[in-house]
Short mmCIF file of C-alpha atoms and ligand atoms in Angstrom, two decimals:
data_model
loop_
_atom_site.label_atom_id
_atom_site.label_comp_id
_atom_site.label_asym_id
_atom_site.label_seq_id
_atom_site.Cartn_x
_atom_site.Cartn_y
_atom_site.Cartn_z
CA MET A 1 30.26 -18.86 -2.93
CA ASN A 2 27.52 -16.58 -1.63
CA GLN A 3 24.23 -18.12 -0.61
CA LYS A 4 21.25 -16.84 -2.61
CA TYR A 5 17.83 -15.67 -1.46
CA TYR A 6 14.59 -15.24 -3.37
CA ILE A 7 11.66 -13.21 -2.05
CA GLU A 8 8.09 -12.77 -3.23
CA THR A 9 5.95 -10.00 -1.78
CA TYR A 10 2.16 -9.94 -1.42
CA GLY A 11 -0.16 -7.30 0.08
CA CYS A 12 0.30 -3.59 0.58
CA GLN A 13 3.23 -1.20 0.11
CA MET A 14 4.15 -1.66 3.76
CA ASN A 15 5.08 -5.21 2.82
CA VAL A 16 7.09 -3.99 -0.17
CA TYR A 17 9.04 -1.78 2.21
CA ASP A 18 9.46 -4.60 4.73
CA SER A 19 10.81 -6.90 2.00
CA GLU A 20 13.41 -4.22 1.28
CA LEU A 21 14.37 -4.25 4.98
CA VAL A 22 14.60 -8.05 4.91
CA ALA A 23 16.77 -7.83 1.77
CA SER A 24 19.15 -5.51 3.54
CA LEU A 25 19.37 -7.85 6.57
CA LEU A 26 20.08 -10.82 4.33
CA GLN A 27 22.68 -8.98 2.30
CA LYS A 28 24.47 -7.95 5.49
CA SER A 29 24.71 -11.59 6.44
CA GLY A 30 26.27 -12.50 3.11
CA TYR A 31 23.30 -13.47 0.95
CA VAL A 32 22.82 -12.19 -2.59
CA GLU A 33 19.45 -11.87 -4.31
CA THR A 34 18.32 -14.10 -7.17
CA ASP A 35 15.14 -13.81 -9.22
CA GLN A 36 15.33 -17.53 -10.05
CA ILE A 37 13.51 -19.51 -7.39
CA HIS A 38 15.25 -22.76 -8.41
CA ASP A 39 18.68 -21.24 -7.74
CA ALA A 40 17.81 -20.02 -4.26
CA ASP A 41 19.17 -21.40 -0.98
CA ALA A 42 16.49 -19.52 0.93
CA ILE A 43 12.99 -18.70 -0.32
CA PHE A 44 10.71 -16.20 1.40
CA LEU A 45 7.09 -15.24 0.96
CA ASN A 46 6.12 -11.94 2.54
CA THR A 47 2.41 -12.44 3.02
CA CYS A 48 -0.92 -10.62 3.44
CA SER A 49 -4.09 -11.51 5.38
CA ILE A 50 -6.36 -8.63 4.45
CA ARG A 51 -8.91 -10.76 2.58
CA GLU A 52 -9.48 -14.51 2.31
CA LYS A 53 -8.32 -14.47 -1.29
CA ALA A 54 -4.96 -12.96 -0.34
CA GLU A 55 -4.39 -15.84 2.06
CA GLU A 56 -5.53 -18.44 -0.47
CA THR A 57 -3.05 -17.13 -3.05
CA VAL A 58 -0.19 -17.60 -0.60
CA GLN A 59 -1.41 -21.04 0.56
CA ASN A 60 -1.48 -22.21 -3.08
CA ARG A 61 1.94 -20.78 -3.74
CA LEU A 62 3.33 -22.46 -0.64
CA SER A 63 1.89 -25.82 -1.67
CA ASN A 64 4.06 -25.60 -4.80
CA PHE A 65 7.15 -25.25 -2.63
CA HIS A 66 6.70 -28.75 -1.31
CA HIS A 67 8.39 -30.22 -4.36
CA LEU A 68 11.25 -27.68 -4.16
CA LYS A 69 11.96 -28.92 -0.69
CA ARG A 70 11.79 -32.54 -1.80
CA LYS A 71 14.30 -31.85 -4.57
CA ASN A 72 16.61 -29.90 -2.31
CA PRO A 73 16.01 -30.63 1.39
CA LYS A 74 18.62 -28.01 2.30
CA VAL A 75 16.62 -25.11 0.89
CA ILE A 76 15.16 -22.86 3.59
CA ILE A 77 11.53 -21.84 3.20
CA GLY A 78 10.34 -18.86 5.19
CA VAL A 79 6.93 -17.26 5.65
CA LEU A 80 7.03 -13.61 6.70
CA GLY A 81 4.48 -10.86 7.22
CA CYS A 82 0.84 -10.67 8.19
CA MET A 83 -0.16 -14.27 7.45
CA ALA A 84 2.81 -15.55 9.42
CA GLN A 85 1.46 -13.51 12.29
CA ASN A 86 -2.12 -14.52 11.78
CA LEU A 87 -1.85 -18.19 10.87
CA LYS A 88 1.30 -19.41 12.56
CA ASP A 89 -0.20 -22.56 14.08
CA ASP A 90 -2.20 -23.40 11.01
CA LEU A 91 0.89 -23.04 8.82
CA LEU A 92 3.00 -25.21 11.09
CA GLU A 93 0.39 -27.92 10.92
CA SER A 94 -0.57 -27.79 7.25
CA LYS A 95 2.84 -26.90 5.75
CA PRO A 96 5.38 -28.81 7.86
CA PHE A 97 8.11 -28.11 5.27
CA VAL A 98 8.16 -24.41 6.27
CA ASP A 99 11.42 -23.76 8.15
CA VAL A 100 11.05 -20.22 9.41
CA ILE A 101 8.00 -18.14 10.38
CA LEU A 102 8.48 -14.50 11.29
CA GLY A 103 5.84 -11.85 12.01
CA PRO A 104 6.24 -8.18 10.98
CA ASP A 105 7.99 -7.16 14.21
CA SER A 106 10.54 -10.01 14.25
CA TYR A 107 12.63 -9.50 11.11
CA ARG A 108 15.82 -8.71 13.02
CA LYS A 109 15.87 -12.38 14.02
CA LEU A 110 16.01 -13.59 10.41
CA PRO A 111 19.81 -14.06 10.01
CA GLU A 112 20.01 -15.85 13.37
CA PHE A 113 17.05 -18.08 12.52
CA ILE A 114 18.45 -19.09 9.15
CA HIS A 115 21.77 -19.88 10.75
CA ASN A 116 20.19 -21.93 13.54
CA ARG A 117 17.85 -23.75 11.21
CA LYS A 118 20.83 -25.17 9.34
CA THR A 119 21.99 -27.02 12.44
CA GLN A 120 18.64 -27.65 14.09
CA MET A 121 15.92 -30.10 13.10
CA ASP A 122 12.91 -28.15 14.23
CA HIS A 123 11.34 -25.15 12.50
CA LEU A 124 11.73 -21.71 14.09
CA ALA A 125 8.96 -19.20 14.64
CA ASP A 126 8.64 -15.78 16.22
CA THR A 127 5.44 -13.81 15.93
CA ARG A 128 5.62 -11.67 19.00
CA LEU A 129 4.33 -8.16 18.34
CA SER A 130 6.32 -5.28 19.74
CA LYS A 131 5.19 -1.94 21.10
CA PHE A 132 8.47 -0.39 20.02
CA GLU A 133 9.97 -1.99 16.91
CA VAL A 134 10.11 0.58 14.07
CA TYR A 135 13.38 -0.64 12.47
CA GLU A 136 14.67 2.87 13.08
CA ASP A 137 18.34 2.15 12.43
CA MET A 138 17.93 -0.03 9.34
CA PHE A 139 18.16 1.05 5.73
CA PRO A 140 16.17 -0.88 3.16
CA THR A 141 17.80 -2.20 -0.02
CA ARG A 142 15.69 -0.66 -2.77
CA LYS A 143 15.27 -1.69 -6.37
CA GLU A 144 16.09 1.03 -8.87
CA GLY A 145 13.25 3.31 -9.84
CA VAL A 146 11.54 6.65 -9.42
CA ASN A 147 9.77 6.13 -6.12
CA ALA A 148 11.19 5.16 -2.73
CA TRP A 149 8.79 3.88 -0.06
CA ILE A 150 9.50 5.01 3.48
CA SER A 151 7.59 3.47 6.33
CA ILE A 152 7.06 6.17 8.99
CA MET A 153 4.82 4.40 11.47
CA ARG A 154 3.75 0.83 12.09
CA GLY A 155 0.58 -0.79 13.38
CA CYS A 156 -2.96 0.47 13.79
CA ASP A 157 -5.09 1.35 16.82
CA LYS A 158 -8.32 2.10 14.96
CA PHE A 159 -9.84 -1.40 15.05
CA CYS A 160 -12.31 -1.07 12.20
CA THR A 161 -14.49 -4.12 12.84
CA PHE A 162 -13.78 -5.76 9.45
CA CYS A 163 -10.01 -5.40 9.56
CA ILE A 164 -7.25 -7.83 10.51
CA VAL A 165 -4.42 -5.25 10.44
CA PRO A 166 -4.51 -4.26 14.13
CA PHE A 167 -4.05 -7.98 14.93
CA THR A 168 -1.30 -8.70 12.43
CA ARG A 169 0.63 -5.47 12.82
CA GLY A 170 -0.01 -4.60 16.46
CA ARG A 171 -0.14 -1.19 18.10
CA GLU A 172 0.69 2.15 16.50
CA ARG A 173 4.21 3.44 16.91
CA SER A 174 6.14 6.06 14.96
CA ARG A 175 9.72 6.68 13.95
CA THR A 176 11.44 10.01 14.61
CA ILE A 177 11.26 12.85 12.07
CA GLU A 178 15.04 12.92 12.21
CA SER A 179 15.47 9.33 11.06
CA ILE A 180 12.84 9.70 8.32
CA VAL A 181 14.56 12.83 6.98
CA HIS A 182 17.86 10.96 7.10
CA GLU A 183 16.37 8.07 5.12
CA THR A 184 14.88 10.53 2.61
CA GLU A 185 18.31 12.11 2.08
CA GLN A 186 19.82 8.69 1.54
CA ALA A 187 17.09 7.77 -0.98
CA VAL A 188 17.77 11.02 -2.90
CA ARG A 189 21.50 10.20 -2.92
CA GLU A 190 20.62 6.80 -4.40
CA GLY A 191 18.75 8.56 -7.22
CA PHE A 192 15.11 8.42 -6.12
CA ILE A 193 13.11 11.60 -6.84
CA GLU A 194 9.72 10.63 -5.41
CA ILE A 195 9.12 9.65 -1.78
CA THR A 196 5.97 7.90 -0.57
CA LEU A 197 5.49 7.98 3.20
CA LEU A 198 3.76 4.84 4.40
CA GLY A 199 1.70 3.78 7.35
CA GLN A 200 -1.54 1.89 7.95
CA ASN A 201 -2.69 5.12 9.51
CA VAL A 202 -0.11 7.41 8.11
CA ASN A 203 -1.53 10.62 9.53
CA SER A 204 -1.72 9.34 13.10
CA PHE A 205 2.07 9.68 12.99
CA ARG A 206 3.42 11.23 16.20
CA ASN A 207 7.08 12.11 16.42
CA PRO A 208 8.39 10.63 19.69
CA ASP A 209 10.30 13.91 20.21
CA GLY A 210 7.25 16.10 19.46
CA GLY A 211 5.56 17.00 16.18
CA ASP A 212 2.80 15.54 14.05
CA PHE A 213 2.27 14.32 10.49
CA PRO A 214 2.09 17.80 8.87
CA ASP A 215 5.37 18.68 10.63
CA LEU A 216 6.94 15.55 9.16
CA LEU A 217 5.63 16.37 5.66
CA GLU A 218 7.19 19.82 5.87
CA ALA A 219 10.51 18.38 6.97
CA VAL A 220 10.56 15.86 4.10
CA ALA A 221 9.44 18.52 1.59
CA ALA A 222 12.47 20.59 2.57
CA VAL A 223 14.97 17.88 1.65
CA PRO A 224 16.82 19.04 -1.50
CA GLY A 225 16.18 16.84 -4.54
CA VAL A 226 12.76 15.53 -3.46
CA GLN A 227 10.59 16.30 -6.48
CA ARG A 228 7.43 14.64 -5.27
CA ILE A 229 6.03 13.43 -1.96
CA ARG A 230 3.05 11.14 -1.61
CA TYR A 231 1.59 9.45 1.44
CA THR A 232 -0.76 6.56 2.07
CA SER A 233 -3.14 5.67 3.73
CA PRO A 234 -4.59 8.42 5.85
CA HIS A 235 -7.71 7.97 7.98
CA PRO A 236 -10.37 10.61 7.24
CA CYS A 237 -10.64 11.42 10.96
CA ASP A 238 -7.04 12.55 11.17
CA ILE A 239 -7.10 14.96 8.20
CA ASP A 240 -7.06 18.50 9.52
CA ASP A 241 -6.58 22.07 8.25
CA LYS A 242 -2.92 22.02 9.22
CA LEU A 243 -2.28 19.05 6.91
CA LEU A 244 -4.20 20.61 4.01
CA ASN A 245 -2.35 23.91 4.42
CA VAL A 246 1.03 22.20 4.44
CA MET A 247 -0.02 20.48 1.18
CA LEU A 248 -1.09 23.85 -0.23
CA ASN A 249 2.19 25.52 0.69
CA HIS A 250 4.57 22.95 -0.79
CA ASP A 251 4.69 22.37 -4.53
CA ASN A 252 6.49 19.08 -4.13
CA ILE A 253 3.73 17.52 -2.00
CA CYS A 254 1.38 15.88 -4.51
CA ASN A 255 -2.16 17.07 -4.93
CA HIS A 256 -3.61 13.69 -4.15
CA ILE A 257 -5.36 12.28 -1.10
CA HIS A 258 -6.36 8.66 -0.76
CA LEU A 259 -9.45 8.95 1.42
CA PRO A 260 -10.95 5.56 2.27
CA LEU A 261 -14.75 5.82 2.47
CA GLN A 262 -15.52 2.10 3.12
CA ALA A 263 -19.32 2.66 3.14
CA GLY A 264 -21.92 5.39 2.64
CA SER A 265 -24.56 4.45 5.20
CA ASP A 266 -24.26 5.91 8.70
CA ARG A 267 -25.46 2.70 10.33
CA ILE A 268 -22.87 0.61 8.46
CA LEU A 269 -20.10 3.14 9.13
CA LYS A 270 -20.94 2.88 12.81
CA ARG A 271 -20.93 -0.92 12.67
CA MET A 272 -17.56 -0.71 10.95
CA ASN A 273 -16.30 1.58 13.71
CA ARG A 274 -15.12 4.12 11.13
CA THR A 275 -15.88 7.05 13.52
CA TYR A 276 -17.32 9.41 10.86
CA THR A 277 -20.76 9.85 9.32
CA GLN A 278 -21.59 10.26 5.64
CA LYS A 279 -22.13 13.98 6.24
CA GLU A 280 -18.77 14.39 7.95
CA PHE A 281 -17.05 12.57 5.09
CA LEU A 282 -18.77 14.77 2.49
CA ASN A 283 -17.89 17.91 4.45
CA LEU A 284 -14.28 16.79 4.55
CA VAL A 285 -14.28 16.32 0.76
CA ASP A 286 -15.71 19.85 0.37
CA LYS A 287 -13.03 21.24 2.62
CA ILE A 288 -10.24 19.46 0.72
CA ARG A 289 -11.58 20.83 -2.57
CA MET A 290 -11.91 24.33 -1.12
CA ILE A 291 -8.31 24.45 0.12
CA LEU A 292 -6.81 22.31 -2.68
CA PRO A 293 -9.07 22.80 -5.74
CA ASP A 294 -7.04 20.52 -8.02
CA CYS A 295 -6.53 17.74 -5.49
CA SER A 296 -7.42 14.30 -6.77
CA ILE A 297 -9.28 12.12 -4.29
CA THR A 298 -9.22 8.33 -4.45
CA THR A 299 -10.82 5.82 -2.11
CA ASP A 300 -11.38 2.28 -0.83
CA ILE A 301 -14.89 0.84 -0.58
CA ILE A 302 -16.27 -2.40 0.87
CA VAL A 303 -19.62 -3.80 -0.30
CA GLY A 304 -21.72 -6.38 1.53
CA PHE A 305 -20.52 -5.66 5.05
CA PRO A 306 -22.66 -7.73 7.50
CA GLY A 307 -26.19 -6.35 7.71
CA GLU A 308 -25.83 -4.00 4.72
CA THR A 309 -29.28 -3.68 3.11
CA GLU A 310 -29.97 -2.73 -0.49
CA ASP A 311 -30.92 0.78 0.63
CA GLU A 312 -27.73 1.10 2.67
CA PHE A 313 -25.68 -0.03 -0.31
CA LYS A 314 -27.43 2.68 -2.33
CA GLU A 315 -26.08 5.21 0.19
CA THR A 316 -22.59 4.12 -0.90
CA LEU A 317 -23.55 4.63 -4.54
CA LYS A 318 -24.91 8.05 -3.62
CA VAL A 319 -21.62 9.13 -2.05
CA VAL A 320 -19.65 7.79 -5.02
CA TRP A 321 -21.95 9.70 -7.32
CA SER A 322 -21.68 12.97 -5.43
CA VAL A 323 -17.94 12.91 -4.62
CA ARG A 324 -16.77 11.68 -8.05
CA PHE A 325 -13.64 9.98 -6.80
CA ASP A 326 -10.81 9.96 -9.31
CA SER A 327 -10.46 6.24 -8.75
CA ALA A 328 -11.34 3.58 -6.21
CA PHE A 329 -10.27 0.19 -4.91
CA MET A 330 -13.48 -1.77 -4.40
CA PHE A 331 -13.85 -4.99 -2.43
CA LYS A 332 -16.44 -7.54 -1.36
CA TYR A 333 -16.45 -7.86 2.41
CA SER A 334 -14.33 -10.84 3.40
CA PRO A 335 -14.83 -12.28 6.91
CA ARG A 336 -11.56 -12.30 8.86
CA PRO A 337 -11.59 -14.74 11.80
CA GLY A 338 -10.81 -12.94 15.03
CA THR A 339 -12.29 -9.58 14.01
CA LYS A 340 -15.50 -8.21 15.49
CA ALA A 341 -17.48 -8.17 12.23
CA VAL A 342 -17.43 -11.97 11.82
CA GLU A 343 -19.56 -12.20 14.95
CA PHE A 344 -22.49 -10.37 13.35
CA ASN A 345 -25.15 -12.89 12.43
CA ASP A 346 -26.59 -11.14 9.38
CA HIS A 347 -23.92 -11.77 6.72
CA VAL A 348 -24.79 -10.79 3.15
CA PRO A 349 -25.00 -13.73 0.71
CA GLU A 350 -22.10 -14.10 -1.75
CA GLU A 351 -24.25 -13.52 -4.88
CA GLU A 352 -25.58 -10.29 -3.40
CA LYS A 353 -22.05 -9.08 -2.60
CA GLN A 354 -20.91 -9.93 -6.12
CA GLN A 355 -23.85 -8.13 -7.69
CA ARG A 356 -23.27 -5.02 -5.55
CA LEU A 357 -19.59 -5.02 -6.40
CA GLU A 358 -20.37 -5.12 -10.12
CA ARG A 359 -22.85 -2.25 -9.81
CA LEU A 360 -20.37 -0.18 -7.83
CA ILE A 361 -17.53 -0.86 -10.28
CA ALA A 362 -19.74 0.19 -13.22
CA LEU A 363 -20.63 3.47 -11.50
CA GLN A 364 -17.04 4.22 -10.47
CA LYS A 365 -15.84 3.48 -14.01
CA SER A 366 -17.99 6.28 -15.34
CA MET A 367 -16.89 8.58 -12.50
CA THR A 368 -13.22 7.90 -13.31
CA LEU A 369 -13.88 8.66 -16.95
CA ILE A 370 -15.58 11.96 -16.07
CA ALA A 371 -12.66 12.84 -13.78
CA ILE A 372 -9.97 12.12 -16.38
CA GLN A 373 -11.87 13.69 -19.27
CA LYS A 374 -11.85 16.94 -17.30
CA GLN A 375 -8.06 16.94 -17.73
CA ILE A 376 -8.19 17.13 -21.55
CA GLY A 377 -6.61 20.38 -22.76
CA LYS A 378 -4.60 20.94 -19.56
CA SER A 379 -0.82 20.82 -19.39
CA MET A 380 0.70 18.70 -16.67
CA LYS A 381 4.07 17.83 -15.23
CA VAL A 382 4.75 14.13 -15.70
CA ILE A 383 7.65 12.07 -14.40
CA VAL A 384 8.84 9.60 -17.03
CA GLU A 385 8.57 6.25 -15.22
CA LYS A 386 8.60 3.38 -17.71
CA GLU A 387 8.05 2.29 -21.26
CA SER A 388 4.37 2.02 -22.10
CA LYS A 389 3.07 -1.56 -22.11
CA LYS A 390 1.33 -0.95 -25.42
CA SER A 391 4.22 0.44 -27.47
CA ARG A 392 8.00 0.66 -27.32
CA ASP A 393 7.75 4.12 -28.86
CA GLN A 394 5.81 5.54 -25.92
CA TRP A 395 6.46 6.41 -22.29
CA SER A 396 4.19 6.06 -19.25
CA GLY A 397 4.45 8.49 -16.39
CA ARG A 398 2.30 9.79 -13.57
CA THR A 399 0.81 13.20 -12.91
CA ASP A 400 0.87 14.91 -9.56
CA GLY A 401 -2.67 13.54 -9.05
CA ASN A 402 -1.41 9.97 -9.62
CA THR A 403 -3.00 9.35 -13.06
CA TRP A 404 -0.97 7.53 -15.71
CA VAL A 405 -0.20 9.48 -18.88
CA ILE A 406 0.99 7.90 -22.13
CA PHE A 407 2.93 9.94 -24.68
CA ASN A 408 5.33 9.47 -27.61
CA LYS A 409 9.03 9.22 -26.88
CA SER A 410 11.20 12.07 -28.10
CA GLY A 411 14.61 11.65 -26.50
CA GLU A 412 13.55 11.64 -22.83
CA LYS A 413 14.95 9.28 -20.23
CA ILE A 414 13.44 7.71 -17.13
CA LYS A 415 13.06 10.21 -14.23
CA ASP A 416 12.89 13.25 -16.54
CA ILE A 417 10.11 15.65 -15.59
CA VAL A 418 8.30 16.81 -18.72
CA ASP A 419 5.38 19.08 -19.58
CA ILE A 420 2.61 17.20 -21.33
CA LYS A 421 -0.49 18.61 -22.96
CA ILE A 422 -3.38 16.19 -22.37
CA THR A 423 -5.17 15.37 -25.63
CA ASP A 424 -7.29 12.33 -24.76
CA ALA A 425 -8.61 10.25 -21.85
CA ARG A 426 -9.61 6.59 -22.12
CA GLY A 427 -10.29 3.91 -19.48
CA VAL A 428 -8.14 4.97 -16.55
CA SER A 429 -5.32 6.65 -18.52
CA LEU A 430 -4.56 10.01 -20.05
CA PHE A 431 -2.85 10.51 -23.41
CA GLY A 432 -0.83 13.55 -24.35
CA GLU A 433 1.88 15.30 -26.27
CA ARG A 434 5.14 16.73 -25.08
CA ILE A 435 5.14 20.52 -24.91
CA GLN A 436 8.52 21.57 -26.29
CA MET A 437 9.58 24.66 -24.37
CA GLU A 438 10.70 27.46 -26.66
CA VAL A 439 14.10 28.70 -25.70
CA THR A 440 14.45 32.46 -26.08
CA VAL A 441 17.95 33.83 -26.23
N1 SAH B 501 -5.21 1.45 6.69
C1 SAH B 501 -5.89 1.69 5.51
C2 SAH B 501 -6.30 0.47 4.71
C3 SAH B 501 -5.80 -0.84 4.99
S1 SAH B 501 -6.39 -2.19 4.13
C4 SAH B 501 -7.12 2.46 5.85
O1 SAH B 501 -7.55 2.52 6.96
O2 SAH B 501 -7.67 2.98 4.93
C5 SAH B 501 -6.85 -1.63 2.55
C6 SAH B 501 -8.30 -1.76 2.26
O3 SAH B 501 -8.69 -3.10 2.27
C7 SAH B 501 -9.22 -1.10 3.26
O4 SAH B 501 -9.31 0.28 3.07
C8 SAH B 501 -10.52 -1.81 3.02
O5 SAH B 501 -11.27 -1.17 2.01
C9 SAH B 501 -10.08 -3.17 2.51
N2 SAH B 501 -10.34 -4.20 3.52
C10 SAH B 501 -9.82 -4.32 4.75
N3 SAH B 501 -10.34 -5.40 5.39
C11 SAH B 501 -11.22 -5.96 4.55
C12 SAH B 501 -12.10 -7.09 4.60
N4 SAH B 501 -12.19 -7.83 5.70
N5 SAH B 501 -12.85 -7.38 3.53
C13 SAH B 501 -12.79 -6.62 2.41
N6 SAH B 501 -11.99 -5.56 2.30
C14 SAH B 501 -11.22 -5.21 3.34
FE1 SF4 B 502 -7.66 -1.52 9.16
FE2 SF4 B 502 -9.17 0.49 9.93
FE3 SF4 B 502 -6.65 0.32 10.76
FE4 SF4 B 502 -7.17 0.90 8.22
S1 SF4 B 502 -7.71 2.16 10.01
S2 SF4 B 502 -5.68 -0.57 8.96
S3 SF4 B 502 -9.00 -0.28 7.83
S4 SF4 B 502 -8.30 -1.07 11.29
FE1 F3S B 503 -2.02 -7.17 3.96
FE2 F3S B 503 -0.71 -6.87 6.17
FE3 F3S B 503 -0.67 -4.97 4.36
S1 F3S B 503 -2.70 -7.77 5.97
S2 F3S B 503 -2.64 -5.17 3.37
S3 F3S B 503 0.15 -6.97 4.11
S4 F3S B 503 -0.62 -4.71 6.55
#
């Protein structure tokens, strides 16, 4: 009988994609997936280190695995991903029941490690980072759905001073346009109609054979059957006119840019090593809106970075107020050992961070509401993605701008693209009615 694996994924979409690569490796070596942890012969956690809380969640989860191992000493427990990279020694010491530890550039070793672990007493670990590994020749095993993730580059060379990613994921390296187009074609053949191109710095993509990120977008947009293309996360510094014009010229590239601001104050931006000023960020937003008037803009913001004063925090509020982001992910600064920012000696107290976060969330909530209320009365193309959580009689789907729309079912099926007239906007969602096209004979 086939051995079974179970995998849980934490962190960003890059990890979701990597888990799909791991699934395909395991299936090639004869494993089948189970969603029942107690049935599994091998259990994997694909982990994240971005904030302390992310690591705590995984540590707690791992502690629960102790009893699984006691019940069935043969079960293999593996830690993959960014925490494996970041906390290898700590994990080996504090969780001795972990059998296999593999960093993000070592997944090809997984089948060999599982095999060896069965005959070997000691745990096995490989967290060497590679300058070259992009898993070019591997196809991920995807779960059914509308959207297929495709990782186009790995690593990050930007070294924002708060961020662990350059340490857990290593240096930037890109796949070839050819292999990404090939993977897109395969995803379309498997029934996916939306493609999201992924990278920690997606627009620093450089084709090894020549060509940049806009060239790649054009190539993917030309693949027959691709209804929508998204990408995440770009760095504001690498957004240029060429990229915006490619977005303008292709209907299937979504009118949405995730544009991480991080902070509004120039002094804090400099301390963060973000390489742009508030003015440059605002000018970029103006340019995006000039070239792509309907483009939605979303962001990431950190409050309470070391040394951030009340007035500097207010600069963040000012930018949020003037840009009116469609939505935002907002975080309290979390010190990451090994990064430059932990060495600053003027950390902001926890209560202050919490209070700033709450003020920022309240402001952004009203900005999101303003942004979605502007959509009332418009008609929009929506891809039917899933049943609404609130009612079995309603669908949920996303607009081009990445906002969820809820509408009554009337014979549609998942993946249909329908025209919806927006009638209401509440919280973070839109509500609408299907526009029934009149057929003239
Ligand atoms: N590569 C992407 C983001 C990666 S991490 C980019 O450059 O935009 C996603 C978000 O987590 C970041 O944009 C940042 O807002 C947040 N983040 C990263 N490190 C953090 C830390 N130490 N504390 C709090 N938030 C952090
Ligand atoms: Fe982290 Fe900055 Fe790289 Fe984004 S660009 S992954 S925030 S170092
Ligand atoms: Fe987390 Fe690693 Fe992604 S730290 S956010 S899983 S790149």
